Coordinates of C-alpha atoms and ligand atoms in Angstrom, one line a residue:
X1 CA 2.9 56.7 -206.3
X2 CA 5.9 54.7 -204.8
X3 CA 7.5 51.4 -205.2
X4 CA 10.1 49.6 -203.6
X5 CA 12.7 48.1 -206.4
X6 CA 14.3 45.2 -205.6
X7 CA 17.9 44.9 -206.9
X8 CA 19.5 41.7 -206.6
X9 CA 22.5 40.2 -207.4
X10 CA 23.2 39.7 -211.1
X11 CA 25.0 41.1 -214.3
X12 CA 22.3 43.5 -215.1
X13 CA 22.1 44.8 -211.7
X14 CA 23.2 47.7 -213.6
X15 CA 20.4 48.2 -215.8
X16 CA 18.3 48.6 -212.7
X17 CA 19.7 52.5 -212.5
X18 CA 17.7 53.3 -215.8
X19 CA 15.0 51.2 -214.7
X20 CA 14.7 53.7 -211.4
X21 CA 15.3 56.7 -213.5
X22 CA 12.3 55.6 -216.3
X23 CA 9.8 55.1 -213.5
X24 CA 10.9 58.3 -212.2
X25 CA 10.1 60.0 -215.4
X26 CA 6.7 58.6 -215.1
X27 CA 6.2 60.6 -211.6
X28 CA 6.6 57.0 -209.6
X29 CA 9.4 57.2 -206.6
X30 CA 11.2 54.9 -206.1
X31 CA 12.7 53.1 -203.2
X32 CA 15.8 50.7 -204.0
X33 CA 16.3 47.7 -201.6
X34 CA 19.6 45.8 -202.4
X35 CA 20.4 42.6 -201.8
X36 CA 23.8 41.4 -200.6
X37 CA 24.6 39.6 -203.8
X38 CA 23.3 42.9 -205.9
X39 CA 26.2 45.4 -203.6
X40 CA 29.0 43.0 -205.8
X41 CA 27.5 44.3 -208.7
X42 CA 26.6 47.9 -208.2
X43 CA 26.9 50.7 -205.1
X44 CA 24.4 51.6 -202.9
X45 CA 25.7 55.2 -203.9
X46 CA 24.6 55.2 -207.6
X47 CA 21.1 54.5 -206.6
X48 CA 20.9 56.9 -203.7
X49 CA 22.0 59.7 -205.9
X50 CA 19.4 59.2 -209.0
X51 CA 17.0 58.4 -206.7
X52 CA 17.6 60.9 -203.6
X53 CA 16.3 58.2 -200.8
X54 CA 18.7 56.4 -198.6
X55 CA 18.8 53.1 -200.0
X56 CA 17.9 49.8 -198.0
X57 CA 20.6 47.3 -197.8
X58 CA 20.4 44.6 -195.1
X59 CA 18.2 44.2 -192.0
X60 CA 19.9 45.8 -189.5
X61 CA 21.8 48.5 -191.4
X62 CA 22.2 51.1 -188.0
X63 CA 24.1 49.6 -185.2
X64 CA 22.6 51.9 -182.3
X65 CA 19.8 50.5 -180.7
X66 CA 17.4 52.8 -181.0
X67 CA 18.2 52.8 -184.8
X68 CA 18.5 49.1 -184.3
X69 CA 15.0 48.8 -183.0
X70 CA 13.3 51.3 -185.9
X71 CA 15.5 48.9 -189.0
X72 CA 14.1 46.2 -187.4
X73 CA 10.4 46.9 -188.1
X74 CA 11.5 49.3 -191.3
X75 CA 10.2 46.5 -193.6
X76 CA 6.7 46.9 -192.3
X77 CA 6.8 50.7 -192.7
X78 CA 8.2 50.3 -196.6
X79 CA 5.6 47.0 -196.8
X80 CA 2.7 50.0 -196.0
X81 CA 3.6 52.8 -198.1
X82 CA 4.5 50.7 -201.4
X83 CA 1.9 50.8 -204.1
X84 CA 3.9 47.8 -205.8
X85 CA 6.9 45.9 -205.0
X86 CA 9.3 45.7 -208.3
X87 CA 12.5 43.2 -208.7
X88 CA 14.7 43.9 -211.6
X89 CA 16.9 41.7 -211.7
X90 CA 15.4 39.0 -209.8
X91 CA 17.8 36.1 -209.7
X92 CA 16.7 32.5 -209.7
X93 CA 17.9 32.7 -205.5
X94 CA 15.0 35.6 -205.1
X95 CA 12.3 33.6 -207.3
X96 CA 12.9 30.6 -204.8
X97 CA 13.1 33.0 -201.2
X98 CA 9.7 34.3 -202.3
X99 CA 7.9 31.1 -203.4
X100 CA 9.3 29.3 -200.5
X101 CA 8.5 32.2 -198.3
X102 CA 11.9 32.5 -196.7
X103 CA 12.5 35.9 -194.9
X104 CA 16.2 35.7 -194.9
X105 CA 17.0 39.3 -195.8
X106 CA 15.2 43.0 -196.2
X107 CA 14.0 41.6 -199.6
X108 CA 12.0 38.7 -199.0
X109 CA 10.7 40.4 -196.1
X110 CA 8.9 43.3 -197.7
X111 CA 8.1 40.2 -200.4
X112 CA 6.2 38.6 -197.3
X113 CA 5.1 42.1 -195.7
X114 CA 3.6 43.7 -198.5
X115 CA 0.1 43.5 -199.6
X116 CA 1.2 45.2 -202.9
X117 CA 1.5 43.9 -206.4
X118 CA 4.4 42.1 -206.9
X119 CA 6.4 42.5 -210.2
X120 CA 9.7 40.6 -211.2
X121 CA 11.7 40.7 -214.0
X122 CA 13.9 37.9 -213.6
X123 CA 17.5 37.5 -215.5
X124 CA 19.9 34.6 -215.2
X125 CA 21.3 31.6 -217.0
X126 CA 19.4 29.8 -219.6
X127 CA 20.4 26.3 -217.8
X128 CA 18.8 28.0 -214.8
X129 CA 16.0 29.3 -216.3
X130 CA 15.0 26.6 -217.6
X131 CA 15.6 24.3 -214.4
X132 CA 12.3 22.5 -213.8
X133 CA 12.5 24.2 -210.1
X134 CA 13.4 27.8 -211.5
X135 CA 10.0 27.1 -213.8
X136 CA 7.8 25.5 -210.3
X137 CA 8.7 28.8 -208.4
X138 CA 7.6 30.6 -211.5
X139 CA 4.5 29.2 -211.6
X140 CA 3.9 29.0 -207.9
X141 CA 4.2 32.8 -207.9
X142 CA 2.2 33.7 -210.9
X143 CA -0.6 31.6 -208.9
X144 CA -0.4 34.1 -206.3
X145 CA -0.8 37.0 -208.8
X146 CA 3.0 38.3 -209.4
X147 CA 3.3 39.8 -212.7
X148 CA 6.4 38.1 -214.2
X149 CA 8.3 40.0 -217.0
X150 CA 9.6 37.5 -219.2
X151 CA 13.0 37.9 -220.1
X152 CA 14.5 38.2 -223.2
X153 CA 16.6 35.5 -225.7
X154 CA 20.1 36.5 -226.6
X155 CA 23.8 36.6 -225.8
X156 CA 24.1 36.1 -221.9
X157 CA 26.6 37.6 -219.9
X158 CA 27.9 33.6 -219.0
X159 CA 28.4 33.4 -222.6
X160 CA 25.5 31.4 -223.6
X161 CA 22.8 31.7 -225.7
X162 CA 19.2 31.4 -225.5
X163 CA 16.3 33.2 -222.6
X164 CA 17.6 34.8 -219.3
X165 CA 18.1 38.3 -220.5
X166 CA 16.6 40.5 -218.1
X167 CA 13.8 42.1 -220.4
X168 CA 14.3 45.2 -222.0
X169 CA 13.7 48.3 -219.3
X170 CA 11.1 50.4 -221.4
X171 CA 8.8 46.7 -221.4
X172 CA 9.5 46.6 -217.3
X173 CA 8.3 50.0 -216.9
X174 CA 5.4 49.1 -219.2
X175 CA 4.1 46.0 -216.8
X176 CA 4.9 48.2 -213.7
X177 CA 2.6 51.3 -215.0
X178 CA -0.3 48.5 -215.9
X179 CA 0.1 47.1 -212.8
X180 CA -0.3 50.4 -210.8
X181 CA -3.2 51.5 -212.7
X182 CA -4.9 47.7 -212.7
X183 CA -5.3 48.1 -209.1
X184 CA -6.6 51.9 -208.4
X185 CA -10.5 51.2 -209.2
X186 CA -11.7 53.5 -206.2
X187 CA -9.3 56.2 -207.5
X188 CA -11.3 59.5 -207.0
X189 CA -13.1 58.0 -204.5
X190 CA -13.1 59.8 -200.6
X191 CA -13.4 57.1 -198.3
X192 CA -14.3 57.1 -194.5
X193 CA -13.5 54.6 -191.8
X194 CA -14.7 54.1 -188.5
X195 CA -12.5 51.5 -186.8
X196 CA -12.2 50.0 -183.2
X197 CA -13.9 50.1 -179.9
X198 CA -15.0 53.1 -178.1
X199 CA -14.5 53.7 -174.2
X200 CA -17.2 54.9 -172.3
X201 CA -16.0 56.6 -169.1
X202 CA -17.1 55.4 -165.4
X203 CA -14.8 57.5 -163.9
X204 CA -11.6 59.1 -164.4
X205 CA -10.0 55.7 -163.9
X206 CA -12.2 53.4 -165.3
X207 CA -14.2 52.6 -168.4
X208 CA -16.8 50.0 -170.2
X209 CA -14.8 48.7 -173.5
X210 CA -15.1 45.7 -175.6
X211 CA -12.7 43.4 -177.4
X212 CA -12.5 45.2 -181.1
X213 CA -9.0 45.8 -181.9
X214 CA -9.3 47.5 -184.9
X215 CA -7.6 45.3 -187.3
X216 CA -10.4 45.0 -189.6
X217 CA -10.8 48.7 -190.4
X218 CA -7.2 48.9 -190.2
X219 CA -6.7 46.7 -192.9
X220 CA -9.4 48.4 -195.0
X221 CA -7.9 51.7 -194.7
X222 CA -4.8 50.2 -195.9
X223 CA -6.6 48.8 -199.1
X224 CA -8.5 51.5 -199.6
X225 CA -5.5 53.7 -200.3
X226 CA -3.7 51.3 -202.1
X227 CA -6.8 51.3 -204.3
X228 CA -6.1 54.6 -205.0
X229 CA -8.9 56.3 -202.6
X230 CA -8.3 59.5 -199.9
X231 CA -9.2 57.8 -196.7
X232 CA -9.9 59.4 -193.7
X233 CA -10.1 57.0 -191.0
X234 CA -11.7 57.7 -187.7
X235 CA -10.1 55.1 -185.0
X236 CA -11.4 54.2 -181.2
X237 CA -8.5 53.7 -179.1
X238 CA -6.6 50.4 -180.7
X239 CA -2.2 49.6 -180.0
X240 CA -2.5 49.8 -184.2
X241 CA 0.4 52.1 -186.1
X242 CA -2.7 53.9 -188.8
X243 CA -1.7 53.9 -192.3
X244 CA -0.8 56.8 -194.1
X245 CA -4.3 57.8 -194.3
X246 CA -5.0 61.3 -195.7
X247 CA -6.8 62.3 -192.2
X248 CA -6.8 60.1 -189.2
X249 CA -8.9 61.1 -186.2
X250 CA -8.3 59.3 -182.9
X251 CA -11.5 59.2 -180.6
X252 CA -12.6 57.8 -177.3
X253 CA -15.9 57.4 -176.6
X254 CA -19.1 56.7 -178.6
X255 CA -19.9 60.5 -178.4
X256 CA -17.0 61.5 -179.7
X257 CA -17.3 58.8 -182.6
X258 CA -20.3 60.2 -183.3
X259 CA -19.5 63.9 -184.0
X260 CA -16.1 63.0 -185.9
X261 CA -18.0 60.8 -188.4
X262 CA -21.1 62.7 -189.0
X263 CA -18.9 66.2 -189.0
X264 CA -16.9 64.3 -192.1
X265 CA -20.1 62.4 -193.9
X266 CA -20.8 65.4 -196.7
X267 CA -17.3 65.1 -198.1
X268 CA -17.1 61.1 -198.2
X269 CA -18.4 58.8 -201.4
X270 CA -18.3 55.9 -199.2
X271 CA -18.4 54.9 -195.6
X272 CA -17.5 52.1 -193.9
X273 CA -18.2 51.8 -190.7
X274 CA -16.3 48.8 -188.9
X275 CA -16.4 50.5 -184.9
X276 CA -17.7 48.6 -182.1
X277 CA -19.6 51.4 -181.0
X278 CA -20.7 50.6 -177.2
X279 CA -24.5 50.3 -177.2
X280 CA -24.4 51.7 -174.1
X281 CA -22.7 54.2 -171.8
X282 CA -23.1 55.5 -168.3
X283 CA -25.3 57.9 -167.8
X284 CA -23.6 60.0 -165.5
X285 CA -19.6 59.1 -164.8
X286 CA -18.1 60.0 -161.7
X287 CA -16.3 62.3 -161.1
X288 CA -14.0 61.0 -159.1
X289 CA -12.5 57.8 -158.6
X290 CA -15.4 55.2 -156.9
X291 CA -14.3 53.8 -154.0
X292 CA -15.4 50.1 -153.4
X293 CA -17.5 50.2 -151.3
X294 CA -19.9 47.3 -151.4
X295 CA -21.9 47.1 -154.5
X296 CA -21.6 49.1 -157.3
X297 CA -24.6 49.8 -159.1
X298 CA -24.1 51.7 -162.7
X299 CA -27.0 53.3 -164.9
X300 CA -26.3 52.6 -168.7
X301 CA -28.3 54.7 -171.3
X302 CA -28.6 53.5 -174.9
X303 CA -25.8 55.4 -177.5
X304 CA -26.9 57.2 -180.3
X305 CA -26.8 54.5 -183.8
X306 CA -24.2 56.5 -185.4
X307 CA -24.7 54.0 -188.8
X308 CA -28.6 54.5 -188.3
X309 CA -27.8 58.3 -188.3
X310 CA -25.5 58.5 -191.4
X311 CA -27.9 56.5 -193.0
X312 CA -30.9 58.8 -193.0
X313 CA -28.5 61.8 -194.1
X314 CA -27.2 60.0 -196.8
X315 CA -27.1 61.0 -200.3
X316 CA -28.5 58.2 -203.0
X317 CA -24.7 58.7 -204.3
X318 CA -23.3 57.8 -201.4
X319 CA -22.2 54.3 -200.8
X320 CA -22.7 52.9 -196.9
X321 CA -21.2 50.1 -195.9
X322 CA -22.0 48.5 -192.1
X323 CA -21.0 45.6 -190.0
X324 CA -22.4 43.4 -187.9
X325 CA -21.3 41.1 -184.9
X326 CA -24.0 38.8 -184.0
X327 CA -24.0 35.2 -182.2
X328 CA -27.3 33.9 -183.4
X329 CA -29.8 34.1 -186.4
X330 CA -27.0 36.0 -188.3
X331 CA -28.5 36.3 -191.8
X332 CA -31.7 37.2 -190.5
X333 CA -30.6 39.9 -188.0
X334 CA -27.7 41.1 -190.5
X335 CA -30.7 41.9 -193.2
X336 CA -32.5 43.8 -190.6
X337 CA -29.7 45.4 -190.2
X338 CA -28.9 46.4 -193.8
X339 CA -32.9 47.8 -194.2
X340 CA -33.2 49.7 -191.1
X341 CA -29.7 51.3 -191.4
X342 CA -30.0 52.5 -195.3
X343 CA -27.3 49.9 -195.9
X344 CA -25.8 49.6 -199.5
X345 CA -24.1 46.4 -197.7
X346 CA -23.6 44.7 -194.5
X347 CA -20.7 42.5 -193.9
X348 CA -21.8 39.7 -191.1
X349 CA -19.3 38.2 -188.7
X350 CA -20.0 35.2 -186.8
X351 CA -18.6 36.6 -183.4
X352 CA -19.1 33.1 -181.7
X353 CA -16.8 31.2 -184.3
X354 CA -13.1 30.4 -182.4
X355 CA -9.9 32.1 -183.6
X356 CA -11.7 34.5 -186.1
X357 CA -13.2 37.9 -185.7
X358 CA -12.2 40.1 -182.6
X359 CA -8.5 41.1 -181.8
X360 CA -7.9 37.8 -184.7
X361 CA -5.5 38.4 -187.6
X362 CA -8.1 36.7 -189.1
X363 CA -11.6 36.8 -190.2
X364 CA -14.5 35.0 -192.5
X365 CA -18.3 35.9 -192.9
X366 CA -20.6 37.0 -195.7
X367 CA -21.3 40.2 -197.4
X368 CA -25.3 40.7 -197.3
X369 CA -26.1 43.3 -200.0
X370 CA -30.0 44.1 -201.3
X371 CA -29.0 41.6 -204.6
X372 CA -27.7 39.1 -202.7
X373 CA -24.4 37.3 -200.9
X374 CA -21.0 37.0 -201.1
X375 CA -19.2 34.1 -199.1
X376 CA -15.9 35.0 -197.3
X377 CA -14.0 31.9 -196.2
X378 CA -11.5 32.4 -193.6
X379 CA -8.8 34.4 -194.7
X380 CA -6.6 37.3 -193.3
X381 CA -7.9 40.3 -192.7
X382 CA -5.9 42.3 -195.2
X383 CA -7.2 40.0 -198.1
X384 CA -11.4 40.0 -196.4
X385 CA -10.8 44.3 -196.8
X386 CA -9.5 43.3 -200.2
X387 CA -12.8 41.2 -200.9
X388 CA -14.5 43.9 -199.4
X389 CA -13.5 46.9 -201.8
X390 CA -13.9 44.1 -204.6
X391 CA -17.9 44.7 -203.7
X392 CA -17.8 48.6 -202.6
X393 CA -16.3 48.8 -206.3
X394 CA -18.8 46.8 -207.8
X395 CA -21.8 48.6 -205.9
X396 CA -19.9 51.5 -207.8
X397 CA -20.3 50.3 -210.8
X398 CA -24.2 48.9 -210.9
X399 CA -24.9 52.4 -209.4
X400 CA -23.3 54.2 -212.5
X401 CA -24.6 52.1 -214.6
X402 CA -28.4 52.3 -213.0
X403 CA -27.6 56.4 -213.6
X404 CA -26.8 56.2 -217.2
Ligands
LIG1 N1 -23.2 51.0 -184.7 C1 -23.2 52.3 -184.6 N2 -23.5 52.9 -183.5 C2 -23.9 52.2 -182.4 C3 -23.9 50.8 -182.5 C4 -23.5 50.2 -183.7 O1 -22.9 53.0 -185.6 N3 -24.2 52.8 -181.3 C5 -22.8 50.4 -186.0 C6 -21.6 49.5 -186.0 O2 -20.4 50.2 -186.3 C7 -21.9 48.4 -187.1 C8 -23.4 48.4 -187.1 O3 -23.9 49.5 -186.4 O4 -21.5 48.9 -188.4 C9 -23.9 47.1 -186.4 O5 -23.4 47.0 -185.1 P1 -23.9 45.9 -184.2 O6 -23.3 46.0 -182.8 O7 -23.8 44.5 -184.9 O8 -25.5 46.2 -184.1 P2 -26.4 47.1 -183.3 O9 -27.1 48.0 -184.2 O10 -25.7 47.7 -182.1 O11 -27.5 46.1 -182.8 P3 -27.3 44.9 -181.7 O12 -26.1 45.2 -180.9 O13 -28.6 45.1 -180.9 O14 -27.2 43.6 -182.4

């Protein structure tokens, strides 16, 4: 597991060092980010050497372009590969940057990058603890889900009395290890995506495609392994960086979909299958490049059902999970769906809606399981794969329970 710890700029900056080193102990590594403010306090140096990883301190540390250009999007890479986000000390400044969403500095970046668990131990002045705006960004966050460590009362550095202590470091480590384990329900779990469009050739040049950008099963792969799953994720061609998945398989056309997923179905304990798989491909692509010549006239043949497939070699164990894109009679077509296909679910996108669904950040629909349906308002992406896994897990669960 790996977090990213957020040092910013107060007294007990210092404590921070043992904070690294006690999460270490608990096989957790650990990436330190520094803010400005925190480098007054403590060097970069001290960090890098208990924790052996270059430590983050501003935006654009490198000043060659290339190196430029790969700081620049750094925060998204750390946003990916954090299984929580951790600020001890978090000064009042960082409480207000994240609830007012500012992205002013590496920090509050990965804050609005990450799809992580957020944890903050915040340490200042009681006066500014107490501040009615200190307590509003408080609450604002805990809304959002960030754990908040409470801090301590006692002697302050300012030479007051009364709360801002940064809380003691073995509690911190405490609420970070909950944390990690809270969120890692499909641990044990082996998870397979399909994700994307396919392109079926017409000739060497040219291809029939369709508008899936693979966000979607993007976004679940990303969840997935955050949840604490192996994820194998099988991607048409998409402009998508894949996350660290434990296998990713880049494929083309509907054929070769085909053989990647059901050459990986034994091992998996749950599929998902988001890929627009083309219904249809040309029966026999040129060769060579057509010349246009008047009309062009194409023969299409019906694909193989790759879901249909996996779902008459399923095992009872195995959990399937399907999609489907329809423009009319949704509920009706997405149940037919979910019967035919030996679906344990079906999640139904209303392709026809504006500004959701295809190549969108953005999605809504309804997962259609055999006990019922769950209503998905529009929301990102990130969070539907979140509501998502929230019902894979609970499929989970009535299926143990059903084998008891
Ligand atoms: N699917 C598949 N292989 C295909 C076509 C679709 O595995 N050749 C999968 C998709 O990945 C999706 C589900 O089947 O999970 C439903 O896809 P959709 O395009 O909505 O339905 P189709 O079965 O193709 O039916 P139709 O296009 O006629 O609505």
């Amino acid at each position: 597991m790996k977090i990213a710890l957020g040092v910013t700029g107060g007294i007990a900056a210092y404590k921070a060092a043992e904070l690294a080193r006690r999460l270490q102990d608990r096989s957790v590594r650990v990436q330190v980010v520094m803010t400005a403010a925190a480098e007054e306090f403590i060097r970069p140096l001290t960090f890098a050497a208990l924790t052996g990883e270059k430590v983050i301190t501003g935006m654009f540390d490198q000043h060659d372009s290339k190196s430029a250009l790969d700081s620049s999007v750094e925060h998204i890479s750390v946003a990916q590969g954090i299984d929580a986000l951790v600020v001890a000390p978090a000064t009042a400044a960082t409480l207000a940057r994240f609830a007012q969403g500012f992205s002013e500095d590496f920090l509050s970046t990965l804050y609005l990058a990450t799809t992580a668990p957020v944890i903050v131990a915040p340490a200042m002045n009681v006066n500014m603890w107490r501040h009615p705006a200190t307590q509003q960004n408080l609450a604002t966050l805990r809304a959002r889900g960030v754990t908040i460590v409470q801090p301590g009362a006692g002697y302050l550095a300012c030479g007051m009395t009364g709360e801002g202590r940064l809380a003691e470091v073995p509690e911190i480590v405490d609420a970070v290890m909950e944390r990690l384990e809270q969120n890692r329900e499909l641990q044990g779990e082996q998870v397979l995506i399909s994700a994307g469009p396919t392109y079926e050739p017409i000739d060497p040049v040219r291809f029939l495609g369709n508008r899936s950008s693979g966000k979607m099963g993007y976004a679940l792969a990303e969840c997935a392994l955050r949840r604490g799953a192996r994820v194998t994720l099988v991607s048409g061609p998409v402009s998508l960086t894949p996350p660290p998945v434990d296998e990713f398989v880049p494929v083309e056309t509907s054929a070769e979909m085909r053989s990647a997923m059901l050459k990986r179905q034994g091992d998996a304990s749950i599929v998902i299958m988001t890929a627009a798989v083309s219904d249809f491909s040309v029966a026999t692509p040129a060769a060579h490049k057509i010349k246009r010549e008047g009309n062009l006239h194409l023969e299409l043949e019906p694909t193989p059902d790759v879901l249909a497939e996996i779902g008459v070699r399923r095992s009872p164990e195995q959990l399937l999970i399907g999609f489907a894109a329809e423009t009319e009679n949704l509920l009706e077509n997405a149940r037919r769906k979910l019967e035919r296909k030996h679906l344990d679910a079906i999640v139904l996108n209303d392709v026809s809606r504006p500004g959701i669904g295809f190549s969108s950040d953005r999605n809504a629909g309804q997962i259609v399981t055999h006990d019922g349906i769950v209503e998905i308002p529009e929301m990102s992406k990130l969070d539907m794969a979140g509501r998502i896994l929230d019902a894979v897990a609970k499929l989970r669960h009535n299926a143990a329970k059903v084998t008891v």
